[in-house]
PDB file of C-alpha atoms in Angstrom:
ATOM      1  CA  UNK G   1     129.579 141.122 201.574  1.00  0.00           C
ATOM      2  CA  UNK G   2     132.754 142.197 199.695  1.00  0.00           C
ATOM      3  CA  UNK G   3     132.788 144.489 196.748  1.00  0.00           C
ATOM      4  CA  UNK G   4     134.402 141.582 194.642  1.00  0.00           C
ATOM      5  CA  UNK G   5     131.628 138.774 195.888  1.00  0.00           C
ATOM      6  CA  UNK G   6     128.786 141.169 195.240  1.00  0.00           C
ATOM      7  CA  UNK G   7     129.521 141.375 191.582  1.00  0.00           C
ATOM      8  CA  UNK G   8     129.973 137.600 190.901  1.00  0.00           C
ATOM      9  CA  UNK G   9     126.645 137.233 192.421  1.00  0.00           C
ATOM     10  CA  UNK G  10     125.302 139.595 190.041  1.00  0.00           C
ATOM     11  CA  UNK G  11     127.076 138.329 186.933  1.00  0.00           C
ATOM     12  CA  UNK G  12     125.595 135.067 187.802  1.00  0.00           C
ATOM     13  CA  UNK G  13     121.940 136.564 188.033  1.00  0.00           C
ATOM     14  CA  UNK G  14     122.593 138.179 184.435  1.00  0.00           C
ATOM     15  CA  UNK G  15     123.751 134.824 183.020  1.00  0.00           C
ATOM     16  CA  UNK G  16     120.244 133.204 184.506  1.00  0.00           C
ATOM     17  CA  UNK G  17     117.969 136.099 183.183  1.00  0.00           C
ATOM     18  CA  UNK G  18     119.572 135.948 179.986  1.00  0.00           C
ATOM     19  CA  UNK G  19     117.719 133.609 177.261  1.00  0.00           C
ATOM     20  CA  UNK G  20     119.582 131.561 174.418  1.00  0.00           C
ATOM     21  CA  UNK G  21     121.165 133.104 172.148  1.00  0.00           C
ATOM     22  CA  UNK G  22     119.890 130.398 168.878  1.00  0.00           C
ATOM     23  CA  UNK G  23     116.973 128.005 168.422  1.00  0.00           C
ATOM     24  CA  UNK G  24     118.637 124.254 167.805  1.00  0.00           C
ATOM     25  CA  UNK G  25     116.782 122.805 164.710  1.00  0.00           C
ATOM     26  CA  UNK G  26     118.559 119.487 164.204  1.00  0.00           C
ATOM     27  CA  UNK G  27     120.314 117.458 166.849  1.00  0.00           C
ATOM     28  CA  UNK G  28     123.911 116.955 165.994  1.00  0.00           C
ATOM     29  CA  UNK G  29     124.735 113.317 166.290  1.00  0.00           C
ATOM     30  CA  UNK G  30     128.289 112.195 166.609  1.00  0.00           C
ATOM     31  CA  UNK G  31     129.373 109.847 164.029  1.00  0.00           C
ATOM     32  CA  UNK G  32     129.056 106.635 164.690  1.00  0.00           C
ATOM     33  CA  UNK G  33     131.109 103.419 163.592  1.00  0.00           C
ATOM     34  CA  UNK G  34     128.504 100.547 164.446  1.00  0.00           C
ATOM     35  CA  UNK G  35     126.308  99.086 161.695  1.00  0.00           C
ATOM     36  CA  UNK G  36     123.551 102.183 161.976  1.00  0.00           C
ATOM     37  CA  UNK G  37     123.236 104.964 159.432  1.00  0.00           C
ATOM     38  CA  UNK G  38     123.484 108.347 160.656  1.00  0.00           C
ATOM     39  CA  UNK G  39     123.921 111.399 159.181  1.00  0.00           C
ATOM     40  CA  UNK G  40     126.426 114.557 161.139  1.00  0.00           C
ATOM     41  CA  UNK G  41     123.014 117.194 161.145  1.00  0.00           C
ATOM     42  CA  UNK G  42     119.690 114.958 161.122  1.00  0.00           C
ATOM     43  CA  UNK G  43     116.727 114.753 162.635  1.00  0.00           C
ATOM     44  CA  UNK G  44     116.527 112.795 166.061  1.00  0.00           C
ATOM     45  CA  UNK G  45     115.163 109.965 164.203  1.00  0.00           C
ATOM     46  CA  UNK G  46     115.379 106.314 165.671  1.00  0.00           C
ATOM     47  CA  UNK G  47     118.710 105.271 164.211  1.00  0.00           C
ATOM     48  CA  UNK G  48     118.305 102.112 161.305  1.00  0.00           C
ATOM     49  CA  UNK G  49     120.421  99.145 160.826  1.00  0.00           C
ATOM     50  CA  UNK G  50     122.212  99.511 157.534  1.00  0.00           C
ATOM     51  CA  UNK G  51     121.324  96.198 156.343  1.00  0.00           C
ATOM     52  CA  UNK G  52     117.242  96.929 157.164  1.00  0.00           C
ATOM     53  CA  UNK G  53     117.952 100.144 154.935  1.00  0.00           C
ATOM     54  CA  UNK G  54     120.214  98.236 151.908  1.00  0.00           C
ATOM     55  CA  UNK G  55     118.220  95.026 151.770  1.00  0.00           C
ATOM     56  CA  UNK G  56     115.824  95.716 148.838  1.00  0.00           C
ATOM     57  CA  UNK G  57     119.085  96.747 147.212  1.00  0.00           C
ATOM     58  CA  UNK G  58     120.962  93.606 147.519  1.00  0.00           C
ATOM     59  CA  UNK G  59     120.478  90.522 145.024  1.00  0.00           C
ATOM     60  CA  UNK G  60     119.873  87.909 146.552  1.00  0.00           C
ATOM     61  CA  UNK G  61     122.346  84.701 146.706  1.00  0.00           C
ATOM     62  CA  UNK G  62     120.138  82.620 144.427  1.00  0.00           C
ATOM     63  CA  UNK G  63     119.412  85.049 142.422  1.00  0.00           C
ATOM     64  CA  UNK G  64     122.997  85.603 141.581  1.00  0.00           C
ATOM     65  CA  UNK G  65     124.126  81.771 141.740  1.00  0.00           C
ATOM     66  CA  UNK G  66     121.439  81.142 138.913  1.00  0.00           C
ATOM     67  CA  UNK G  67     123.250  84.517 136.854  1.00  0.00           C
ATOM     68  CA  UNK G  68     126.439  82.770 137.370  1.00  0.00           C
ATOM     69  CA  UNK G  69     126.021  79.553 136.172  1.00  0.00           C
ATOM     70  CA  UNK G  70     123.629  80.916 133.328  1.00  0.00           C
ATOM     71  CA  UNK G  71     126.847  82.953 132.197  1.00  0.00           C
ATOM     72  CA  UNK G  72     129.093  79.984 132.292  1.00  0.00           C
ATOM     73  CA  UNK G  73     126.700  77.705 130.440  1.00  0.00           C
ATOM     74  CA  UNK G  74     126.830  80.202 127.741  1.00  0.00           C
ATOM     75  CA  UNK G  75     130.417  80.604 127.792  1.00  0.00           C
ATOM     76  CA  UNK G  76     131.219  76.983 127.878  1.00  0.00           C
ATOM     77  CA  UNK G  77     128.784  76.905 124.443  1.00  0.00           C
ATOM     78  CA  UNK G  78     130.151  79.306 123.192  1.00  0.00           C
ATOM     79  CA  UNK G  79     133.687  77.628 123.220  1.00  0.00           C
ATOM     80  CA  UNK G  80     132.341  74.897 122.048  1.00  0.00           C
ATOM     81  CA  UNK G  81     130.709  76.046 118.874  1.00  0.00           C
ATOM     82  CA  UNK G  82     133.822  78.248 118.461  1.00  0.00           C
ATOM     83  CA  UNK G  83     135.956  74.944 118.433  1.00  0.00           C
ATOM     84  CA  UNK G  84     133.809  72.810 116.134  1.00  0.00           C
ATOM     85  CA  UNK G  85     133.576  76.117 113.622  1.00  0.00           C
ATOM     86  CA  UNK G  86     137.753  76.255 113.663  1.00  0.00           C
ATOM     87  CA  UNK G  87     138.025  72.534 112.721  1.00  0.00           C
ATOM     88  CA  UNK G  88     135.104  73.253 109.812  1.00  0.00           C
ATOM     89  CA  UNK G  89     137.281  76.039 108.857  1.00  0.00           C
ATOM     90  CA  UNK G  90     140.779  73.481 108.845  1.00  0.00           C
ATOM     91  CA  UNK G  91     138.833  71.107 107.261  1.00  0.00           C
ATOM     92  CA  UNK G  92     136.793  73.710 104.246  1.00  0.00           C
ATOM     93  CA  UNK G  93     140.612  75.153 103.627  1.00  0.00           C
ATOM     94  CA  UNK G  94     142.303  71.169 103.281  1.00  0.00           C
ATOM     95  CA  UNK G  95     144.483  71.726 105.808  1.00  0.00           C
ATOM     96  CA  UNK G  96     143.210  68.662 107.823  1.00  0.00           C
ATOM     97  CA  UNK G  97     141.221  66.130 106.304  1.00  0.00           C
ATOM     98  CA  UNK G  98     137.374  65.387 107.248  1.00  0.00           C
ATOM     99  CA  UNK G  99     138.367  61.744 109.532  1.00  0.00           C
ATOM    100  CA  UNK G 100     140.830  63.563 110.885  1.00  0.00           C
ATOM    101  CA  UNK G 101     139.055  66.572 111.801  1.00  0.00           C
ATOM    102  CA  UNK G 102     135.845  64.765 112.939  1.00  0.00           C
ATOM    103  CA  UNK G 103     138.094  62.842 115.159  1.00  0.00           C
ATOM    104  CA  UNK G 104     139.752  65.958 117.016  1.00  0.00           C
ATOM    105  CA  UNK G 105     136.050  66.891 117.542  1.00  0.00           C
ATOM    106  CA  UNK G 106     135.221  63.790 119.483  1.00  0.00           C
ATOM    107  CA  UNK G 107     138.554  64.580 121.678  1.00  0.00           C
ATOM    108  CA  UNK G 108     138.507  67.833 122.221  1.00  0.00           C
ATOM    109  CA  UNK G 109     134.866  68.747 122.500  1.00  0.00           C
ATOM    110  CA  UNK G 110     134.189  66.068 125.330  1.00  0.00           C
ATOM    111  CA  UNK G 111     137.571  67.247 127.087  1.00  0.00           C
ATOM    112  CA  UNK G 112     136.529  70.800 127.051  1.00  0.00           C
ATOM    113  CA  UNK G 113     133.053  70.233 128.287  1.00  0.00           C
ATOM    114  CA  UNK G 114     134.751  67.955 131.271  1.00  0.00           C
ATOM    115  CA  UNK G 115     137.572  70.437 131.867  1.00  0.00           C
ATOM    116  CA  UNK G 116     134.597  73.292 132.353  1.00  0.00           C
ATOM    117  CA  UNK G 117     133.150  71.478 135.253  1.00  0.00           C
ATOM    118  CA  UNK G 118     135.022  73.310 137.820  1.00  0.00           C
ATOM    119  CA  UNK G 119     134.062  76.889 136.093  1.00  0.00           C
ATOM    120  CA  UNK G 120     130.568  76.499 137.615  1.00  0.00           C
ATOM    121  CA  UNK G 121     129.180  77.142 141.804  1.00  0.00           C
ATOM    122  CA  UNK G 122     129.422  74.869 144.025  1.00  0.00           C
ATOM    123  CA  UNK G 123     125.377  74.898 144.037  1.00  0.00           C
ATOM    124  CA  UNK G 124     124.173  71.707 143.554  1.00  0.00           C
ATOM    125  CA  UNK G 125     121.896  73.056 140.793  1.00  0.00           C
ATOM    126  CA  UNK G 126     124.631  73.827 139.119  1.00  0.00           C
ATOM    127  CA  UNK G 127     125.360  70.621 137.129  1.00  0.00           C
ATOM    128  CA  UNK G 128     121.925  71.330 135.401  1.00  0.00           C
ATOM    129  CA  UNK G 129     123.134  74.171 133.690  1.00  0.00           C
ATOM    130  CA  UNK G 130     126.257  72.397 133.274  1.00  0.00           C
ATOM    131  CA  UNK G 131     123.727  69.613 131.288  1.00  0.00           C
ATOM    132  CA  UNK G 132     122.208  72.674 128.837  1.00  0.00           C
ATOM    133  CA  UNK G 133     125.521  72.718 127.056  1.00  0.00           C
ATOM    134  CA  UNK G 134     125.524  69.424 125.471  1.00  0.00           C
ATOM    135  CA  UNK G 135     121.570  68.987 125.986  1.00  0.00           C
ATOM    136  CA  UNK G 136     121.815  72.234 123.249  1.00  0.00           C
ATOM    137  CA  UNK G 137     123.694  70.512 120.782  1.00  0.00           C
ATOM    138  CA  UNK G 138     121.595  66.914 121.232  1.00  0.00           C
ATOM    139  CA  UNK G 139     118.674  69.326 119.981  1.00  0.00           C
ATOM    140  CA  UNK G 140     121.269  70.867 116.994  1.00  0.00           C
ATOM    141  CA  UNK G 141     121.978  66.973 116.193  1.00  0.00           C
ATOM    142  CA  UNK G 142     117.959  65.934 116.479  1.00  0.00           C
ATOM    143  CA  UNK G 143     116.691  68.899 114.121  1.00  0.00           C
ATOM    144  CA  UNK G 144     119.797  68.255 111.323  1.00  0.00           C
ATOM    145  CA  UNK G 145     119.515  64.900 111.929  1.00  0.00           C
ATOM    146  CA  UNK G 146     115.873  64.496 111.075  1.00  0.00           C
ATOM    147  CA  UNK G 147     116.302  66.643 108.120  1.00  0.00           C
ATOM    148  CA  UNK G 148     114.594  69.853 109.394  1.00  0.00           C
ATOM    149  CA  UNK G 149     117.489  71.867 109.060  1.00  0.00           C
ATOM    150  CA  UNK G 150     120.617  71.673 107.417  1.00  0.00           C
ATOM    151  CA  UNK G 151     124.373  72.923 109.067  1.00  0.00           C
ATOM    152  CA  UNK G 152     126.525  71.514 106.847  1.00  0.00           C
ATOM    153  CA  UNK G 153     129.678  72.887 108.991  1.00  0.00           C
ATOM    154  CA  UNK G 154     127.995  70.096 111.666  1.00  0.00           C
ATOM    155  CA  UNK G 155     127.327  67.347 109.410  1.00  0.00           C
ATOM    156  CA  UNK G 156     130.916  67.543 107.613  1.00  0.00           C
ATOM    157  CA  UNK G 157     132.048  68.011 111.354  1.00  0.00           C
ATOM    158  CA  UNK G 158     130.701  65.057 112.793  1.00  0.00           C
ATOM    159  CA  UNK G 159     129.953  62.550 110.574  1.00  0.00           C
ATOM    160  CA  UNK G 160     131.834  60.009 107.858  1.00  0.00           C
ATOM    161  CA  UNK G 161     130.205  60.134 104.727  1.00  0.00           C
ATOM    162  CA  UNK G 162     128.064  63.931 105.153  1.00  0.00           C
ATOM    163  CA  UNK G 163     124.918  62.045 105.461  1.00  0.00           C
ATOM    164  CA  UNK G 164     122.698  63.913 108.029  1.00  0.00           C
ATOM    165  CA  UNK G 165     121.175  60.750 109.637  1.00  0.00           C
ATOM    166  CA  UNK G 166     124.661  59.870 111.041  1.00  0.00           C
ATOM    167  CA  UNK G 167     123.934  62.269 113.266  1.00  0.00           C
ATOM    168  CA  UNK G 168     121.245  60.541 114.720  1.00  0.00           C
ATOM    169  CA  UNK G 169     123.549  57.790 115.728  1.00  0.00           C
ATOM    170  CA  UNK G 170     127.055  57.779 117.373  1.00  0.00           C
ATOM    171  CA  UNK G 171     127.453  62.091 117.784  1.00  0.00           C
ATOM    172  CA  UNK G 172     123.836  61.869 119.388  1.00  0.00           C
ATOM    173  CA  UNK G 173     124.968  58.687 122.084  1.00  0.00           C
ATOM    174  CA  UNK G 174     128.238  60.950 122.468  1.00  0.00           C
ATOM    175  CA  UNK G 175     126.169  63.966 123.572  1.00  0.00           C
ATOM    176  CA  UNK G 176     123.929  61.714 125.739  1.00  0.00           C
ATOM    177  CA  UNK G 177     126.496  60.156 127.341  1.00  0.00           C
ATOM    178  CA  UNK G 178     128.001  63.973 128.382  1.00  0.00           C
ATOM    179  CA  UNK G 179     124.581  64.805 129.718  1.00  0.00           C
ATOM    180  CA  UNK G 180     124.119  61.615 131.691  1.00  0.00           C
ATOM    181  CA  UNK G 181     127.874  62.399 133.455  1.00  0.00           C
ATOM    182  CA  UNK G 182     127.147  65.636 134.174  1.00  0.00           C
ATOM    183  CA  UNK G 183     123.984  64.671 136.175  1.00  0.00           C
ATOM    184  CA  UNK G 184     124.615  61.699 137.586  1.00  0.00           C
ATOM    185  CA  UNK G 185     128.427  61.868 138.603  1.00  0.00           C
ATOM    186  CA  UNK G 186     129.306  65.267 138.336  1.00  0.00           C
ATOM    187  CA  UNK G 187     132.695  66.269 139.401  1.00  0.00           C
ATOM    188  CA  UNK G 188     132.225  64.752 142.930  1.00  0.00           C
ATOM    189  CA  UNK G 189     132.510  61.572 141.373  1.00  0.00           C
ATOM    190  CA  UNK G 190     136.140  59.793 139.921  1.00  0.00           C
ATOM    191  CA  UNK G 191     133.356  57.665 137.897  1.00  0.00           C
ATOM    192  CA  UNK G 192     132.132  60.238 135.358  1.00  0.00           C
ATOM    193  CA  UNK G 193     135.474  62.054 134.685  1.00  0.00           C
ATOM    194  CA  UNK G 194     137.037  58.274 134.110  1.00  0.00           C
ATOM    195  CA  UNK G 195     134.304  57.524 132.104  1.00  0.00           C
ATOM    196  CA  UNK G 196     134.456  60.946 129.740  1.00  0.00           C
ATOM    197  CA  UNK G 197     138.312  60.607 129.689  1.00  0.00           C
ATOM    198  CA  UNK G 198     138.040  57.126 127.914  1.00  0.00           C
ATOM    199  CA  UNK G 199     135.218  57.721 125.670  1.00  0.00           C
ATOM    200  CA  UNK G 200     136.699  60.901 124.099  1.00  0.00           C
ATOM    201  CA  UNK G 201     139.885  60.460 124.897  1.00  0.00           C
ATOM    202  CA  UNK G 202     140.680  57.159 124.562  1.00  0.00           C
ATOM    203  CA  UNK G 203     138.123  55.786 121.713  1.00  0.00           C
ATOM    204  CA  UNK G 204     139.061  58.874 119.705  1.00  0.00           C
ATOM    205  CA  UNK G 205     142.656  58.339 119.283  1.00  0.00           C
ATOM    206  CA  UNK G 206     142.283  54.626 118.721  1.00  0.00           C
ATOM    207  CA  UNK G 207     140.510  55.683 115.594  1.00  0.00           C
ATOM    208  CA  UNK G 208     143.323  57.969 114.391  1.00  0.00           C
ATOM    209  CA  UNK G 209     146.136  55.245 115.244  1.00  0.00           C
ATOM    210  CA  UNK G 210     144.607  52.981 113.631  1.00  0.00           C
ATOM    211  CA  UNK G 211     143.819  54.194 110.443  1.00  0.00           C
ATOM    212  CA  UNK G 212     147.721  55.354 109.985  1.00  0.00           C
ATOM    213  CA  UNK G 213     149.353  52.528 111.737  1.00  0.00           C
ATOM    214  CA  UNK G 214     146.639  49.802 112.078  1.00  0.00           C
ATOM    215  CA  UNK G 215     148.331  47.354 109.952  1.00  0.00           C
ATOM    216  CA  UNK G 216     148.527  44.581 112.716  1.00  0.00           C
ATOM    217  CA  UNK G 217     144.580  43.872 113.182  1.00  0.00           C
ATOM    218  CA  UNK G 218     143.507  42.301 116.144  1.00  0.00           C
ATOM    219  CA  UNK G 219     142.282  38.062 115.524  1.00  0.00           C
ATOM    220  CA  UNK G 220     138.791  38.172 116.776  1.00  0.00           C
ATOM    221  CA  UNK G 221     137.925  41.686 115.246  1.00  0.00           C
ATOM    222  CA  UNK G 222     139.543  42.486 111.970  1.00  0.00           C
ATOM    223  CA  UNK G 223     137.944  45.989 111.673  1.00  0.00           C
ATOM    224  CA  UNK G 224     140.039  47.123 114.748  1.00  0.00           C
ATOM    225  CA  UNK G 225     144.211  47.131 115.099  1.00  0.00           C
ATOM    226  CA  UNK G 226     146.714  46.417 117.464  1.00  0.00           C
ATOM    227  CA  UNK G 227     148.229  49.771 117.482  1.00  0.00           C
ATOM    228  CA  UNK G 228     144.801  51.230 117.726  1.00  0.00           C
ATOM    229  CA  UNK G 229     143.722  49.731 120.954  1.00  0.00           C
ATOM    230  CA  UNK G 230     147.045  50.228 122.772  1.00  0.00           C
ATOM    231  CA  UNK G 231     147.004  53.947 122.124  1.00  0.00           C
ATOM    232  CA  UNK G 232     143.609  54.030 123.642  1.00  0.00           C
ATOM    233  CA  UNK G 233     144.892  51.808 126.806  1.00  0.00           C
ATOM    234  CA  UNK G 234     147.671  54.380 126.967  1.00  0.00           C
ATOM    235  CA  UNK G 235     145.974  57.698 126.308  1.00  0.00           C
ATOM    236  CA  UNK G 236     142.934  56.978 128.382  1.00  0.00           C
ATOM    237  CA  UNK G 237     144.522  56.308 130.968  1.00  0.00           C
ATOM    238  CA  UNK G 238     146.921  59.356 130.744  1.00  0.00           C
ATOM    239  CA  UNK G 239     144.130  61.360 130.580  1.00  0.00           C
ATOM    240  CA  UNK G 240     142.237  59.911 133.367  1.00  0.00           C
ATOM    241  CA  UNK G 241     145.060  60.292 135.350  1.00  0.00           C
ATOM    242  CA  UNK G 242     145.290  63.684 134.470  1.00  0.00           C
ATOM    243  CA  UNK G 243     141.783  64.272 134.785  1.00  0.00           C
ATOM    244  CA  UNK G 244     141.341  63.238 138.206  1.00  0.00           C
ATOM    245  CA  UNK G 245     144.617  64.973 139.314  1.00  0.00           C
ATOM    246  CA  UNK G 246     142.987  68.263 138.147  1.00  0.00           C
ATOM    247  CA  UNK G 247     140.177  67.526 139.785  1.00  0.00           C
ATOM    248  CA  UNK G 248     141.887  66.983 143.063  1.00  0.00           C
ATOM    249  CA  UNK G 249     144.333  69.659 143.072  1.00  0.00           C
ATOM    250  CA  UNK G 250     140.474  71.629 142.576  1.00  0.00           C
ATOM    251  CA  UNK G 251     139.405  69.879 146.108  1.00  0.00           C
ATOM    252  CA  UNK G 252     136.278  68.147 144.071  1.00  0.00           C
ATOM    253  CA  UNK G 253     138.221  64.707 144.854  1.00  0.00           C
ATOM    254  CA  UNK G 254     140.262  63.056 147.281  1.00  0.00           C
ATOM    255  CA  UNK G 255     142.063  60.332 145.674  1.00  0.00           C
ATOM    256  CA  UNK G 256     144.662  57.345 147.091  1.00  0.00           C
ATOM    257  CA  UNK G 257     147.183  57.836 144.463  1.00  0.00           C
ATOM    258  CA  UNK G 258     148.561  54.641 145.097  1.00  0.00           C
ATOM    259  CA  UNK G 259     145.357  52.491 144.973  1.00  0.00           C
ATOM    260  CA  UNK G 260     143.822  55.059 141.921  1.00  0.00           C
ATOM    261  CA  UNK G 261     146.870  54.486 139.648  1.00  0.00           C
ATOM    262  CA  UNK G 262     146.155  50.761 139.215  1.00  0.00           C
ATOM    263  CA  UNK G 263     142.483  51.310 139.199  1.00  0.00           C
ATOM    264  CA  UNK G 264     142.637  53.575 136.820  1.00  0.00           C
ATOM    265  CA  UNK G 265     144.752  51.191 134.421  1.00  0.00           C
ATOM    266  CA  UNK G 266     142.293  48.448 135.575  1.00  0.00           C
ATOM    267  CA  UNK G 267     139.523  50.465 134.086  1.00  0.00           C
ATOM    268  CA  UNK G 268     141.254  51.243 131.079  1.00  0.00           C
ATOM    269  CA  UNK G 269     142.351  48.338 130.365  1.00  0.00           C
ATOM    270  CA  UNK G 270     138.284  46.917 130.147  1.00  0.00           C
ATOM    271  CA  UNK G 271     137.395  49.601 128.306  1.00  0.00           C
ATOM    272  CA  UNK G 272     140.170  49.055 125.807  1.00  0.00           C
ATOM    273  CA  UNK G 273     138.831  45.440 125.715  1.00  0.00           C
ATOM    274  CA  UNK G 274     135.179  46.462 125.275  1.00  0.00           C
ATOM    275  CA  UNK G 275     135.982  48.775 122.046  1.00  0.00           C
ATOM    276  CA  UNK G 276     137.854  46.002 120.480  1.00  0.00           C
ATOM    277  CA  UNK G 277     135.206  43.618 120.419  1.00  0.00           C
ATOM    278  CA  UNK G 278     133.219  43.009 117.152  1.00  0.00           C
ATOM    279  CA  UNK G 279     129.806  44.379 117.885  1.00  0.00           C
ATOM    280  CA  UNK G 280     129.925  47.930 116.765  1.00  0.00           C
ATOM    281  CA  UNK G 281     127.230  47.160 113.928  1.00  0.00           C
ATOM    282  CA  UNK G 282     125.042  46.300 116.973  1.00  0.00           C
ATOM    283  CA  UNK G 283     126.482  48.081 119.911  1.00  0.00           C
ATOM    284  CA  UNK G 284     127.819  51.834 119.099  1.00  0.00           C
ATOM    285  CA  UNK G 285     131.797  52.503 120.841  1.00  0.00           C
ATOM    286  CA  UNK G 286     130.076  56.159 122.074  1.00  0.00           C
ATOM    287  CA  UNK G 287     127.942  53.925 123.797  1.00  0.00           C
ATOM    288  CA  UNK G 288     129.417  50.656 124.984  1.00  0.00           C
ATOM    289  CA  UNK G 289     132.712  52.492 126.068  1.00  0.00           C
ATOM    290  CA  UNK G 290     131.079  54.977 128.239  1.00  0.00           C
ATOM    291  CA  UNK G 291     129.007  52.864 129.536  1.00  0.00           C
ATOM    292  CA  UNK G 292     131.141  49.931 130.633  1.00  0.00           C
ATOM    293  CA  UNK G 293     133.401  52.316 132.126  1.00  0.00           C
ATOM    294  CA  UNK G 294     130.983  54.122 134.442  1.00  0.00           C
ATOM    295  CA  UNK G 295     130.142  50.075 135.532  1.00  0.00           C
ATOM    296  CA  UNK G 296     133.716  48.775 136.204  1.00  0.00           C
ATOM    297  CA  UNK G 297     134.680  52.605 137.613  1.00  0.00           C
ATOM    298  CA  UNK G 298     131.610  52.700 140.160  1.00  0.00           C
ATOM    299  CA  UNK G 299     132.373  48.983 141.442  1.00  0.00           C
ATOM    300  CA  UNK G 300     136.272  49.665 141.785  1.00  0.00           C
ATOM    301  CA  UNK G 301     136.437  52.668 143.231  1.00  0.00           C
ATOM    302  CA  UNK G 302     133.805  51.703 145.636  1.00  0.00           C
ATOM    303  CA  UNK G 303     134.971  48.719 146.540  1.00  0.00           C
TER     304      UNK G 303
END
């Protein structure tokens, strides 16, 4: 043996005798970039999925769907009740006068509510809460209307002559037919957005019209004008048009423009013919409007 081999082979024995030098307490892990939470100086544990770990944390879909459309419904009342207080306001300070202003109401109340539609989930529970918005005013209507409470802002608002059972008749049918839309058409449905367009729309600026420029009445109904019912033909159906084109450019419709166009005037056109007739002592316009649109709408676009 060589002087040079014999110490390497004792150099190794040293390194053998020799004991370690520390005591490892925690196994160092290297980091890791799957979906398991690890720490650098842990434990050995068994590793645990990150979701198992965050899922008590988490809210769950529902949960936050129901937070959602809770939130809108209170926004979309909120803008509403904003809007009606503005028009008191216009209306306390003479700068628009009470037909007038109750008449913007009708419009623009019923085209806010429709134009909110899209603001809520896709859930199909989601129309309900939708509903709550004008399902809380038929309840403001009900208790004012009945005389166990008085808004005046709401009765000057909403009715002709300030008499609180006015509310009882064509504001109430107005609300009822918004809650009825909402849940039975919804904004899958050209029907219900056809049928809002006209009614608020289209009835409420055949009112203004004719008052100012109504001289020409129409033979069989002498309470109604010609210049009355062709502004409704021609703003309901403007709006309808617009309507629906909002809701398709939202992906809640797919329309033929071609085929809707005429259908559209079709529908206006009997709905223009309906509020002329002479039976609003017996039939209110809130409620034979609406409601012959949604038929003629549901059989022509179906058909």
């Amino acid at each position: 043996m060589t002087l040079l081999s014999s110490h390497l082979h004792l150099f190794s024995a040293v390194q053998r005798r020799a004991p370690p030098t520390a005591t490892t307490l925690y196994h160092r892990n290297k980091p890791t970039t799957n979906h398991t939470v690890r720490f650098l100086c842990s434990p050995v544990v068994p590793a645990v999925r990150l979701d198992q770990r965050l899922a008590r944390f988490v809210v769950p879909a529902t949960a936050e769907d129901l937070l959602y459309n809770a939130g809108s419904a209170v926004g979309v009342l909120g803008s509403g009740y904003a809007l009606v207080r503005a028009f008191d306001e216009l209306t306390r300070k003479n700068i628009l006068q009470q037909g007038l202003s109750r008449k913007l109401v009708h419009i623009l109340s019923g085209l806010l509510f429709l134009v909110s539609w899209p603001i809520f989930s896709n859930s199909p529970k989601a129309r309900y809460f939708a509903a709550f918005v004008p399902l809380v005013n038929c309840l403001r209507l009900l208790v004012n209307g009945l005389s166990l409470t008085s808004d005046q802002g709401l009765i000057k608002s909403v009715t002709r002559e300030g008499d609180p059972r006015e509310l009882l008749r064509g504001p109430l049918y107005y609300v009822l037919i918004l809650i009825l839309c909402a849940l039975v058409f919804w904004r899958e449905s050209p029907v219900g957005v056809v049928s809002l367009a006209m009614m608020c729309a289209g009835d409420g600026i055949a009112d203004i019209v004719g008052r100012r420029y109504g001289s020409m009445k129409i033979p069989y109904n002498q309470t109604k004008s010609l210049a009355g019912s062709m502004s409704m033909f021609v703003l309901g159906f403007l709006v309808s048009i617009g309507m629906l084109y909002y809701y398709s450019v939202l992906g809640h419709v797919q329309l033929n423009w071609p085929s809707t166009v005429p259908r559209v005037a079709f529908i206006s056109f009997v709905a223009t013919l309906v509020e002329s007739l002479p039976i609003t002592k017996v039939v209110d316009d809130n409620i034979s409007v609406p409601l012959a649109t949604m038929a003629v709408a549901f059989f022509t676009f179906h058909y």
